[in-house]
Amino acid sequence: MKTVYLVRHGQTLLNHFNKMQGWVDSPPLTELGQQQAATTGNKLANVAFSYAASSDLGRAMDTLDIILAQQTQPTPIPERLLDLREAYFGSFEGLDSKLTWNMIGGPQGFRHQPDLVERYGILKIRDFMNAADSFHEAETGEQLAQRINQALIHLSNSLEDGQAAIVVSHGTYIRTCYLVDSWTTSNAST
């Protein structure tokens, strides 16, 4: 069996201000974000990690570094992977989250992201975001699922039975992981 500790990065300045944050980064972590990472690191301090990775965005790299600094076991050199990045929000990057979800959900009769997710699922709302993006650059559900699939296959191939990994990524990304076929089928027993 393989064990993966999948962790969301600590709070950032854009999180604090309730702004959309996909590929746009706002390093460094806030004081709360640093505390969140340190708390996670303390809880995992005695876990022997054979593999460590994070998204290549600063908030995820900083979180992983803080977690690994708490380790009592030898730590692997972290891998930074583009495929672990948050969903790309296109022209909505950096905008107010509530306003953004009103614009995306309005045509479907919803004003809040949780209502959209409940009705359509997290992958379908990626398509709604792409359609509402005036540049149509926001990542679609299929694009995000393909990227997640590649990352999860890489992760699975990087571990042997009995090994553990620490992986730091992002909220939407992590919630979407459990919908991707390679994760649910090939890793059902991990």
PDB file of N, CA and C in Angstrom, residues 6 18 30 51 54-55 62 92 112 140 150 164-165 172 177:
ATOM      1  N   LEU A   6      -2.024  14.549   0.984  1.00  0.00           N
ATOM      2  CA  LEU A   6      -2.328  15.609   0.031  1.00  0.00           C
ATOM      3  C   LEU A   6      -2.777  16.834   0.833  1.00  0.00           C
ATOM      4  N   ASN A  18     -10.178  37.301  -0.268  1.00  0.00           N
ATOM      5  CA  ASN A  18     -11.238  36.606  -1.007  1.00  0.00           C
ATOM      6  C   ASN A  18     -11.167  36.880  -2.511  1.00  0.00           C
ATOM      7  N   THR A  30       0.678  34.418   4.308  1.00  0.00           N
ATOM      8  CA  THR A  30       0.386  35.299   5.440  1.00  0.00           C
ATOM      9  C   THR A  30       0.917  34.651   6.717  1.00  0.00           C
ATOM     10  N   TYR A  51       8.886  10.537  -0.739  1.00  0.00           N
ATOM     11  CA  TYR A  51       8.714  11.428  -1.882  1.00  0.00           C
ATOM     12  C   TYR A  51       8.009  12.695  -1.405  1.00  0.00           C
ATOM     13  N   SER A  54       5.390  19.514  -4.715  1.00  0.00           N
ATOM     14  CA  SER A  54       4.422  20.593  -4.617  1.00  0.00           C
ATOM     15  C   SER A  54       4.194  21.152  -6.011  1.00  0.00           C
ATOM     16  N   SER A  55       3.135  21.909  -6.118  1.00  0.00           N
ATOM     17  CA  SER A  55       2.925  22.739  -7.286  1.00  0.00           C
ATOM     18  C   SER A  55       4.143  23.648  -7.421  1.00  0.00           C
ATOM     19  N   ASP A  62       6.345  27.150  -0.614  1.00  0.00           N
ATOM     20  CA  ASP A  62       6.618  27.643   0.735  1.00  0.00           C
ATOM     21  C   ASP A  62       5.979  26.750   1.792  1.00  0.00           C
ATOM     22  N   PHE A  92     -10.445  35.697 -14.851  1.00  0.00           N
ATOM     23  CA  PHE A  92     -10.986  35.859 -13.503  1.00  0.00           C
ATOM     24  C   PHE A  92      -9.893  35.878 -12.430  1.00  0.00           C
ATOM     25  N   HIS A 112     -23.744  31.170  -6.140  1.00  0.00           N
ATOM     26  CA  HIS A 112     -22.668  30.733  -5.255  1.00  0.00           C
ATOM     27  C   HIS A 112     -22.034  29.451  -5.792  1.00  0.00           C
ATOM     28  N   THR A 140     -10.691  24.266 -18.811  1.00  0.00           N
ATOM     29  CA  THR A 140     -11.928  23.484 -18.853  1.00  0.00           C
ATOM     30  C   THR A 140     -11.808  22.280 -17.922  1.00  0.00           C
ATOM     31  N   GLN A 150      -2.190  13.149 -15.264  1.00  0.00           N
ATOM     32  CA  GLN A 150      -0.743  13.038 -15.476  1.00  0.00           C
ATOM     33  C   GLN A 150       0.016  13.114 -14.153  1.00  0.00           C
ATOM     34  N   ALA A 164       5.510   6.523   1.684  1.00  0.00           N
ATOM     35  CA  ALA A 164       4.595   7.644   1.875  1.00  0.00           C
ATOM     36  C   ALA A 164       5.114   8.866   1.128  1.00  0.00           C
ATOM     37  N   ALA A 165       4.171   9.694   0.708  1.00  0.00           N
ATOM     38  CA  ALA A 165       4.505  10.940   0.014  1.00  0.00           C
ATOM     39  C   ALA A 165       3.762  12.097   0.658  1.00  0.00           C
ATOM     40  N   THR A 172      -9.122  23.710  -5.193  1.00  0.00           N
ATOM     41  CA  THR A 172      -9.934  23.158  -6.290  1.00  0.00           C
ATOM     42  C   THR A 172      -9.268  21.926  -6.869  1.00  0.00           C
ATOM     43  N   CYS A 177      -9.234  15.968  -7.644  1.00  0.00           N
ATOM     44  CA  CYS A 177      -8.443  14.731  -7.736  1.00  0.00           C
ATOM     45  C   CYS A 177      -9.302  13.476  -7.608  1.00  0.00           C
TER      46      CYS A 177
END
